CSV table of C-alpha atoms in Angstrom, one decimal:
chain,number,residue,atom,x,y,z
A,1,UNK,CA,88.6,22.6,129.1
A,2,UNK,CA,88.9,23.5,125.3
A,3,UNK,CA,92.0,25.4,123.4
A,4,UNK,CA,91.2,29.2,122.1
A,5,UNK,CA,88.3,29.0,120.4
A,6,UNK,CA,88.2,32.3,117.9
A,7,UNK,CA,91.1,34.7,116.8
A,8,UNK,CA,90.1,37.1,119.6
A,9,UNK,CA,91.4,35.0,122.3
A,10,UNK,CA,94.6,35.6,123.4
A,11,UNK,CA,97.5,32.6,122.6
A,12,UNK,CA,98.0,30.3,125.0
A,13,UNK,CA,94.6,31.1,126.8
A,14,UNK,CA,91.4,28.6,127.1
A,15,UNK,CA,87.9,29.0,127.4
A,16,UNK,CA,86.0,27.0,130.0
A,17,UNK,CA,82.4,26.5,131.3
A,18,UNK,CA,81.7,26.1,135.2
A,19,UNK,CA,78.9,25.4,136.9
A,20,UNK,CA,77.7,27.7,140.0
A,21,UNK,CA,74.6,27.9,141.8
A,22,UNK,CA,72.7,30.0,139.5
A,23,UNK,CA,73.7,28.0,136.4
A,24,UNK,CA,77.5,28.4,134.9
A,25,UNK,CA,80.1,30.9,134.3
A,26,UNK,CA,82.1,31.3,131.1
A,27,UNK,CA,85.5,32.2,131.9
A,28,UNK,CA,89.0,32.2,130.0
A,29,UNK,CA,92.2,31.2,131.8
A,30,UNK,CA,95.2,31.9,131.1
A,31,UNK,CA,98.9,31.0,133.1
A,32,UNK,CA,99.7,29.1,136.2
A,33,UNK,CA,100.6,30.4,140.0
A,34,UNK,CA,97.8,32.5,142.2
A,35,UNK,CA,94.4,32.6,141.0
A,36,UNK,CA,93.5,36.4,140.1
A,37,UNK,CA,89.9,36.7,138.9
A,38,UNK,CA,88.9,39.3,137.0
A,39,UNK,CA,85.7,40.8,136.9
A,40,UNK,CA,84.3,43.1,133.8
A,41,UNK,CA,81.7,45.9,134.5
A,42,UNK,CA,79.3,47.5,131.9
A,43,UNK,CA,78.5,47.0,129.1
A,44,UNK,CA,82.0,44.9,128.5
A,45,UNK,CA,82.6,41.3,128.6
A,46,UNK,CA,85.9,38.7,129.7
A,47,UNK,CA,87.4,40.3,126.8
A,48,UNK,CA,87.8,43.8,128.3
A,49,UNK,CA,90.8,42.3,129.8
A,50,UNK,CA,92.3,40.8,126.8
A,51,UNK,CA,95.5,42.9,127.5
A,52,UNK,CA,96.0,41.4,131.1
A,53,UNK,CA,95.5,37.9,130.7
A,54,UNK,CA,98.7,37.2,128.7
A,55,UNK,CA,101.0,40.0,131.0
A,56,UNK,CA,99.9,38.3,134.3
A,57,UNK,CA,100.2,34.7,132.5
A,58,UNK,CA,103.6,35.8,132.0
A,59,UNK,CA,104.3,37.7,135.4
A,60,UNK,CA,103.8,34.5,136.9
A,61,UNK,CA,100.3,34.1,138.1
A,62,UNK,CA,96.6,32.2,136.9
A,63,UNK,CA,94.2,35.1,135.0
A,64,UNK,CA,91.0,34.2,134.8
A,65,UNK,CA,88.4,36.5,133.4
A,66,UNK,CA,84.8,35.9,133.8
A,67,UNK,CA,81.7,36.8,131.7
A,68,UNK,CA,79.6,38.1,134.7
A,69,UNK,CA,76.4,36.5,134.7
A,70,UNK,CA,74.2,38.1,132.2
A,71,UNK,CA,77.0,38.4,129.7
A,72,UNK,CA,78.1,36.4,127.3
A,73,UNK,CA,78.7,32.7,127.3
A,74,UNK,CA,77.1,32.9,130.7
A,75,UNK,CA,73.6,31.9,132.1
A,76,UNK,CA,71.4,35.0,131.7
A,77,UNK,CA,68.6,34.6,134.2
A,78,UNK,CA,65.2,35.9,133.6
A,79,UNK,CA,64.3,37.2,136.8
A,80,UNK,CA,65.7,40.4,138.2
A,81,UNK,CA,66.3,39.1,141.9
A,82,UNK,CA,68.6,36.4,140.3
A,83,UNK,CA,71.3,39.5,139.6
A,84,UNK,CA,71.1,41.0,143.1
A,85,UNK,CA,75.0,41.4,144.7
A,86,UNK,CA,74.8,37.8,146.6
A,87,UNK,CA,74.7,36.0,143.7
A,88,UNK,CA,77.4,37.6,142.2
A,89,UNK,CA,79.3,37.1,145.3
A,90,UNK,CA,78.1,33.4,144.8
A,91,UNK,CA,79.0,33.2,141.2
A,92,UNK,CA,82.3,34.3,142.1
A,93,UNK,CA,83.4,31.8,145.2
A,94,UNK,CA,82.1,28.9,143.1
A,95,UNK,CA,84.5,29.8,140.1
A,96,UNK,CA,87.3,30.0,142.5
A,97,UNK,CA,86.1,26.1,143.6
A,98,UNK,CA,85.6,25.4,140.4
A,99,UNK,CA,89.3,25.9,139.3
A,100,UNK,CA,90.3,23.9,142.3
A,101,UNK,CA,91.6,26.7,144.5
A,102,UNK,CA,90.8,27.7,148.2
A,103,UNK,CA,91.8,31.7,147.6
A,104,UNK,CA,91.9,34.4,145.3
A,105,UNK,CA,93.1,38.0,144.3
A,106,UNK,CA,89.9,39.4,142.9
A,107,UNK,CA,90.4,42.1,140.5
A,108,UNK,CA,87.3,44.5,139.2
A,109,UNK,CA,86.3,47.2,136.8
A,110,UNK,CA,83.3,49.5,136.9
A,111,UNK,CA,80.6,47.4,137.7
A,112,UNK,CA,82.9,44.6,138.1
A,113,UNK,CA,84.5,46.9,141.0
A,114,UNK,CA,81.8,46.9,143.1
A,115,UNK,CA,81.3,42.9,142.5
A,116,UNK,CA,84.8,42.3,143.6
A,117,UNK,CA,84.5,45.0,146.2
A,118,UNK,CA,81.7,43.0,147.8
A,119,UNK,CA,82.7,39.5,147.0
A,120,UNK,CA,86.0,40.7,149.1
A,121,UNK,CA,83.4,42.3,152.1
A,122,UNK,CA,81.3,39.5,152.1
A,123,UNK,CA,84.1,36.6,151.9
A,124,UNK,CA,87.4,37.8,153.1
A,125,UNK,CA,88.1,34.0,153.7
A,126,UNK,CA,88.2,33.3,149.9
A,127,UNK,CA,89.4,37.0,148.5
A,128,UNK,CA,92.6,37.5,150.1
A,129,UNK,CA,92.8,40.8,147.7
A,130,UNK,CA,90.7,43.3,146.1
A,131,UNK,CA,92.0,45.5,143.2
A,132,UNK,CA,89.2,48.2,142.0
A,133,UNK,CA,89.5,49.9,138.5
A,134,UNK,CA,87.1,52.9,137.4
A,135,UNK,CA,84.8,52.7,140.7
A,136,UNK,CA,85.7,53.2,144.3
A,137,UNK,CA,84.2,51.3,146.9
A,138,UNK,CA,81.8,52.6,149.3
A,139,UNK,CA,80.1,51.2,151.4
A,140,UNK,CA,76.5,50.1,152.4
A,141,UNK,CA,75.1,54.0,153.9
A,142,UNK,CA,72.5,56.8,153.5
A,143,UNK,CA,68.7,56.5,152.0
A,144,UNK,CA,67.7,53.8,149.1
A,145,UNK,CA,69.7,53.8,146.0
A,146,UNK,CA,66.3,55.0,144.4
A,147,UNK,CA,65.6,57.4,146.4
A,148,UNK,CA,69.2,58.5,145.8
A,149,UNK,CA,69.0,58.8,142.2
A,150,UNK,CA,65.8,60.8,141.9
A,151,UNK,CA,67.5,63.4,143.4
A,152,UNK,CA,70.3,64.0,141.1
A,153,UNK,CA,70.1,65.6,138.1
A,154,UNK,CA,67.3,68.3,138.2
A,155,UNK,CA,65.3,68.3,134.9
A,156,UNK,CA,67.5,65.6,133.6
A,157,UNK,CA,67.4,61.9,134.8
A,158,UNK,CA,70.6,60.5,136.2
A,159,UNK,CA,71.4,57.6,134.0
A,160,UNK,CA,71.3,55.2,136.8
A,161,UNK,CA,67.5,55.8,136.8
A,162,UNK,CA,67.0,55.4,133.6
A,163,UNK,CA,68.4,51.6,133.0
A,164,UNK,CA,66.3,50.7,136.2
A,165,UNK,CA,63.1,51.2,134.5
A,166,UNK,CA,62.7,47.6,132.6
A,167,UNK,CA,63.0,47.4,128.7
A,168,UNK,CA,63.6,51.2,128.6
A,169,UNK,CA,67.2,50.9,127.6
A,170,UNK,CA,66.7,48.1,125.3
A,171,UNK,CA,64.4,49.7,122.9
A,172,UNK,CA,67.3,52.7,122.8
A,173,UNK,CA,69.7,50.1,122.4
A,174,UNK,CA,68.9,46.9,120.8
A,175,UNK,CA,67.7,48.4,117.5
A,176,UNK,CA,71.1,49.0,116.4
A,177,UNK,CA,74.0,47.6,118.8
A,178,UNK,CA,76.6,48.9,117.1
A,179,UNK,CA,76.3,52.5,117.0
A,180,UNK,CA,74.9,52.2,120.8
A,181,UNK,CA,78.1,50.5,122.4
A,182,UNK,CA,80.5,52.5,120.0
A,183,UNK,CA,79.0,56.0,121.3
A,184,UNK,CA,79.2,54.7,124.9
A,185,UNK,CA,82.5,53.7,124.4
A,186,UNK,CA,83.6,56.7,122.7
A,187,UNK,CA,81.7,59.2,124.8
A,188,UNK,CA,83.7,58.3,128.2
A,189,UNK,CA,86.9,57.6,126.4
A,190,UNK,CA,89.4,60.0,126.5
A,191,UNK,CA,90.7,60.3,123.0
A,192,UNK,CA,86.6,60.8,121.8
A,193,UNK,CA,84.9,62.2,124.8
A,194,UNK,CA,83.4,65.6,124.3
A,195,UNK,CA,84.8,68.6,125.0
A,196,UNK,CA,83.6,69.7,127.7
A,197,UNK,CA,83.9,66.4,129.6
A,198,UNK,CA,81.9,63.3,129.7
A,199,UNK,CA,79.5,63.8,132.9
A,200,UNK,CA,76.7,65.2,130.5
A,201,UNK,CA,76.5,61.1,129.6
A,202,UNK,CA,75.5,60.4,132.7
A,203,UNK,CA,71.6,62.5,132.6
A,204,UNK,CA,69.3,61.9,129.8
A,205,UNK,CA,67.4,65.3,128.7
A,206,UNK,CA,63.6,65.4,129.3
A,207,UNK,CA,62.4,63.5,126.8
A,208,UNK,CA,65.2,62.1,125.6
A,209,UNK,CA,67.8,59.4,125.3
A,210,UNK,CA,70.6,58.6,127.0
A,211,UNK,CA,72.3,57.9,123.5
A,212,UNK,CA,71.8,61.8,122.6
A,213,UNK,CA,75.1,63.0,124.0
A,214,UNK,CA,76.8,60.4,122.3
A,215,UNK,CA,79.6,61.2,120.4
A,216,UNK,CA,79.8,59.1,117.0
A,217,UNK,CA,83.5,58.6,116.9
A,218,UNK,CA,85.2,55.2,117.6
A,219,UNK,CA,88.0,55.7,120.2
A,220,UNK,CA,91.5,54.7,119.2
A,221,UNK,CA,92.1,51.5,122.2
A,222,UNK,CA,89.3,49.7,119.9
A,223,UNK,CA,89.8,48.5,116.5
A,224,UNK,CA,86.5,47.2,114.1
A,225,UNK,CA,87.2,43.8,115.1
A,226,UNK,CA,87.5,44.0,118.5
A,227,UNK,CA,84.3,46.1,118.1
A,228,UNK,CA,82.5,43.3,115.9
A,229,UNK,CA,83.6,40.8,119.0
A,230,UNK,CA,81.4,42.8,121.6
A,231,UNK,CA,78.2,43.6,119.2
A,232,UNK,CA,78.2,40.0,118.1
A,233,UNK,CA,78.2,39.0,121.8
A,234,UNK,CA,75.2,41.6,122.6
A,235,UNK,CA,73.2,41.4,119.9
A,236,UNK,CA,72.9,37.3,120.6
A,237,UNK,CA,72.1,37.8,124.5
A,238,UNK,CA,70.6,41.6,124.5
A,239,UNK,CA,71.1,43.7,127.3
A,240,UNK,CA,68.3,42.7,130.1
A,241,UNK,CA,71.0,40.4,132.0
A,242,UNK,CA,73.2,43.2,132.4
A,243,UNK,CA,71.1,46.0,133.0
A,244,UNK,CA,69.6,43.9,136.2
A,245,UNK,CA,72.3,44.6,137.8
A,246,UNK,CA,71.3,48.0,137.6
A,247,UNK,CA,67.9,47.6,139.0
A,248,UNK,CA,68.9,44.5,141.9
A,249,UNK,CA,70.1,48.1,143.6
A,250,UNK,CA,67.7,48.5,146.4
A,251,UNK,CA,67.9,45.1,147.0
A,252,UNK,CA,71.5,44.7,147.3
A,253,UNK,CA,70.8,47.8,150.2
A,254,UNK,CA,68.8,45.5,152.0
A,255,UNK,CA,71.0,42.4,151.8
A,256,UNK,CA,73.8,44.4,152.8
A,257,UNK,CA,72.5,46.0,155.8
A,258,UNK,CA,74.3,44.1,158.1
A,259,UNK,CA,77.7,45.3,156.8
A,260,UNK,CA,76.8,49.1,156.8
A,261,UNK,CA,79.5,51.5,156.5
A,262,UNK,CA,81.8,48.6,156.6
A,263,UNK,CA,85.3,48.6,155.8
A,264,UNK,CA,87.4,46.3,153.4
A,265,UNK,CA,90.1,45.5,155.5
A,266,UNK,CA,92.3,42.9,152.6
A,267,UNK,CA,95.2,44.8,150.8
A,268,UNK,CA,93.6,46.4,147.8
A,269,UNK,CA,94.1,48.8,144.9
A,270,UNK,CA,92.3,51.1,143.2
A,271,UNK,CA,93.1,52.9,139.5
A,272,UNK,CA,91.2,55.2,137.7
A,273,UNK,CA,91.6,57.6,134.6
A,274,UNK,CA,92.1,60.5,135.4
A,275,UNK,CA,89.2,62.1,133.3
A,276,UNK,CA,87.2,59.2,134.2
A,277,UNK,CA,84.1,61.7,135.2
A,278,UNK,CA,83.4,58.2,138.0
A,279,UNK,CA,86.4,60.0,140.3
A,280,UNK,CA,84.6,63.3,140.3
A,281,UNK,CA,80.8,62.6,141.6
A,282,UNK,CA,82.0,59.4,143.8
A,283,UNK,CA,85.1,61.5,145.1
A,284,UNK,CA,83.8,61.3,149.0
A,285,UNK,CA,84.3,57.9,148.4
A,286,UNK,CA,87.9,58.3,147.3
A,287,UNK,CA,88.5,60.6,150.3
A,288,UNK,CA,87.0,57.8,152.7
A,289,UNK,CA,89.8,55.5,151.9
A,290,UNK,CA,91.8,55.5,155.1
A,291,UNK,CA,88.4,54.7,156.6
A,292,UNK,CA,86.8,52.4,154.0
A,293,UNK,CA,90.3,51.0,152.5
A,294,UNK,CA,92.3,50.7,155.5
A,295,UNK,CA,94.2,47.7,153.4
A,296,UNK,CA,95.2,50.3,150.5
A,297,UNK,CA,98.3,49.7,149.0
A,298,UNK,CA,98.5,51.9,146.5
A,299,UNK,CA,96.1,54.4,144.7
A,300,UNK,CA,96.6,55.7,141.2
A,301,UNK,CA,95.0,58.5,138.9
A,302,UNK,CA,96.2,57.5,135.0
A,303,UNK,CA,96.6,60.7,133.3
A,304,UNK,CA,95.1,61.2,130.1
A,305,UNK,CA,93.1,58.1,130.7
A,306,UNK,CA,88.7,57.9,130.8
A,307,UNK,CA,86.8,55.2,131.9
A,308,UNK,CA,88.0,51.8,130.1
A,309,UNK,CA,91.5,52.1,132.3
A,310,UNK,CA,92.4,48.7,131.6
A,311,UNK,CA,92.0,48.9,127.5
A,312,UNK,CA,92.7,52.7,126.9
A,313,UNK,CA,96.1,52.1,128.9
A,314,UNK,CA,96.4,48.4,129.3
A,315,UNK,CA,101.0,48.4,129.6
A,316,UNK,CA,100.1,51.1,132.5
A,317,UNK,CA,97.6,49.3,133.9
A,318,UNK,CA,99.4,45.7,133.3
A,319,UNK,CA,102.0,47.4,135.4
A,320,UNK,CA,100.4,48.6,138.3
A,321,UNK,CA,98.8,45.7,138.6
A,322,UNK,CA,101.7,43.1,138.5
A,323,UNK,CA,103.8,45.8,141.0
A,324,UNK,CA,100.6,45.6,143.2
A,325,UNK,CA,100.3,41.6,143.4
A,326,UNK,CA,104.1,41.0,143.8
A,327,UNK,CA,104.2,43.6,146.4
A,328,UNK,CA,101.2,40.7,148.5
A,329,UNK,CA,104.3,38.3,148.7
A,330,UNK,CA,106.8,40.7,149.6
C-alpha cells in the first residue's frame, strides 16, 4: 500500500493495486469501519469521488473508490467480451477480498450505477447495499439493447449507438482530449448545459458528431487542474477500455437472462440531478421502484443539479449518503 501519490489525492487517502481475475484494479482508500466501494461511470475516473472519500473517512466508514477496468491505473483489456457486466461484477467481489472483507455497501454513478446495480443482483451475499447516482436500475427486459437503440432518435443516432460502433468515438475524441471531456462535462452540467436542456447530447445529427452540441464552457464544480488530472489520465490509456462497456451491451442481455425483470431486494438509494436529462427518458424505470427497488430507502431529485451529482453537489450528496448508510445500522 503506498501514501498519496500526487497533490490530487485527497490527505490521508492511499493508492493501492489489487489483483482480480482479469488482471488488477487501482483503487484509493481512505478511513476505517464498513467497506463502501464506489464505482465511477463515464467518462470519469476514482477521482470523481474525491469529495466523498474524506466525508465518509470521517463519518466513520472505509471509502474505497475504484478505477473501473478500462480506466486508469487499471488493466485495460483488448478484447471487447473482457468488459461484459460479469466481469465487472467479478472485478468488484475480488476488490472486496482483496481488502480483507467478507461484505460491502456498493455505491455507483452513471455507468458505475448499473455496475453496482448488478454486482448487488448478481451477489447479494457480498453487496449488502446498493446506492445508485445519475442511473436508475432496471432490470434485464424487452428486445436487444441494439435493437433498442436503433429505434430512438429518428434521423439522428442515439448516442448509445454511436460509441458501440468500434474506433468511431476515438477518432472524435482522441485528437484533442481536452476540449472533448470539457464539452461533455459542460454540456450535461447544470451551470453550462444549453438552454434548452441537455437531451439534444444524447443524438448525433446525420452526419455528424456527437461533439457538435457541445457547449465550449468549463462548468464551475471543475477547476483546470482537476481538469488536467482527467485528460492526462485519458490521453495515456485512450478511450477503447471504457467505451466497451458500451458495446458488451447485448451481451450483458444474454448473460443476464436468467435474472429477467428481477428485482434488487438489499436497501438501496438512488439520487439524481434534477436536470439530469438520465431521469426523464429512463423515468419508467424510476416509477418501477416499488417493484424493482423493493429495498428503497430513500429516493432523491437534487435541484439545480445535472448529471455529475456527486461533484456538482458533493456536501448534498456527502449527506445523503452518510444519512443513508447510518440509517443500515439503525
Amino acid at each position: 500500500m503506498s501514501q498519496a501519490a500526487d497533490p490530487f489525492t485527497p490527505a490521508g487517502a492511499q493508492h493501492r493495486l489489487v489483483d482480480v481475475p482479469g488482471g488488477r484494479i487501482h483503487l484509493v482508500e481512505q478511513g476505517t469501519g464498513p467497506l463502501v466501494l464506489l464505482v465511477h461511470g463515464f467518462p470519469e475516473l476514482w477521482y470523481s469521488w474525491r469529495h466523498q472519500l474524506p466525508a465518509l473517512a470521517e463519518a466513520g466508514y472505509r471509502a474505497v473508490a475504484i478505477d473501473v477496468r478500462g480506466y486508469g491505473r487499471s488493466s485495460v483489456p483488448d478484447a471487447v467480451e473482457a468488459y461484459r457486466i460479469g466481469a465487472h461484477v467479478e472485478d468488484n467481489v475480488a476488490v472486496v477480498r482483496a481488502l480483507g472483507e467478507e461484505t460491502a455497501v456498493i455505491v455507483g454513478h452513471d455507468w458505475g450505477s448499473t455496475i453496482a446495480a448488478d454486482s448487488a443482483l448478481l451477489r447479494p451475499d457480498v453487496f449488502s447495499a446498493v446506492g445508485l447516482l445519475g442511473v436508475p436500475y432496471a432490470p434485464r427486459g424487452g428486445m436487444r439493447p441494439s435493437d433498442a437503440f436503433a429505434m430512438i432518435g429518428g434521423d439522428e443516432e442515439f448516442y448509445v449507438r454511436y460509441f458501440q460502433e468500434p474506433g468511431r468515438a476515438e477518432s472524435e475524441i482522441e485528437p484533442d482530449v481536452r476540449a472533448w471531456l470539457t464539452g461533455f462535462y459542460a454540456t450535461l452540467s447544470a451551470d453550462t448545459m444549453p438552454e434548452s436542456g441537455e437531451a439534444g447530447v444524447f443524438f448525433v445529427p446525420k452526419g455528424g458528431k456527437l461533439s457538435d452540441r457541445f457547449v465550449k464552457d468549463r462548468p464551475s464544480w471543475l477547476s483546470d487542474d482537476e481538469l488536467d488530472f482527467c485528460v492526462g489520465e485519458f490521453e495515456r490509456t485512450g478511450f477503447t477500455g471504457a467505451l466497451n462497456r458500451y458495446r458488451s451491451m447485448d451481451q450483458d442481455w444474454e448473460d443476464l437472462a436468467e435474472w429477467d425483470g428481477a428485482p434488487i431486494t438489499q436497501p438501496s438509494l438512488f439520487v439524481a440531478g434534477r436536470l439530469d436529462a438520465s431521469i426523464a427518458w429512463l423515468a419508467s424505470a424510476i416509477e418501477a421502484f416499488p417493484t424493482t427497488l423493493p429495498g428503497l430507502v430513500s429516493s432523491h431529485l437534487v435541484e439545480g443539479c445535472g448529471h455529475w451529482v456527486q461533484q456538482e453537489r458533493p456536501e448534498e450528496v456527502n449527506r445523503l449518503l452518510t444519512t443513508w448508510l447510518r440509517s443500515l445500522n439503525a
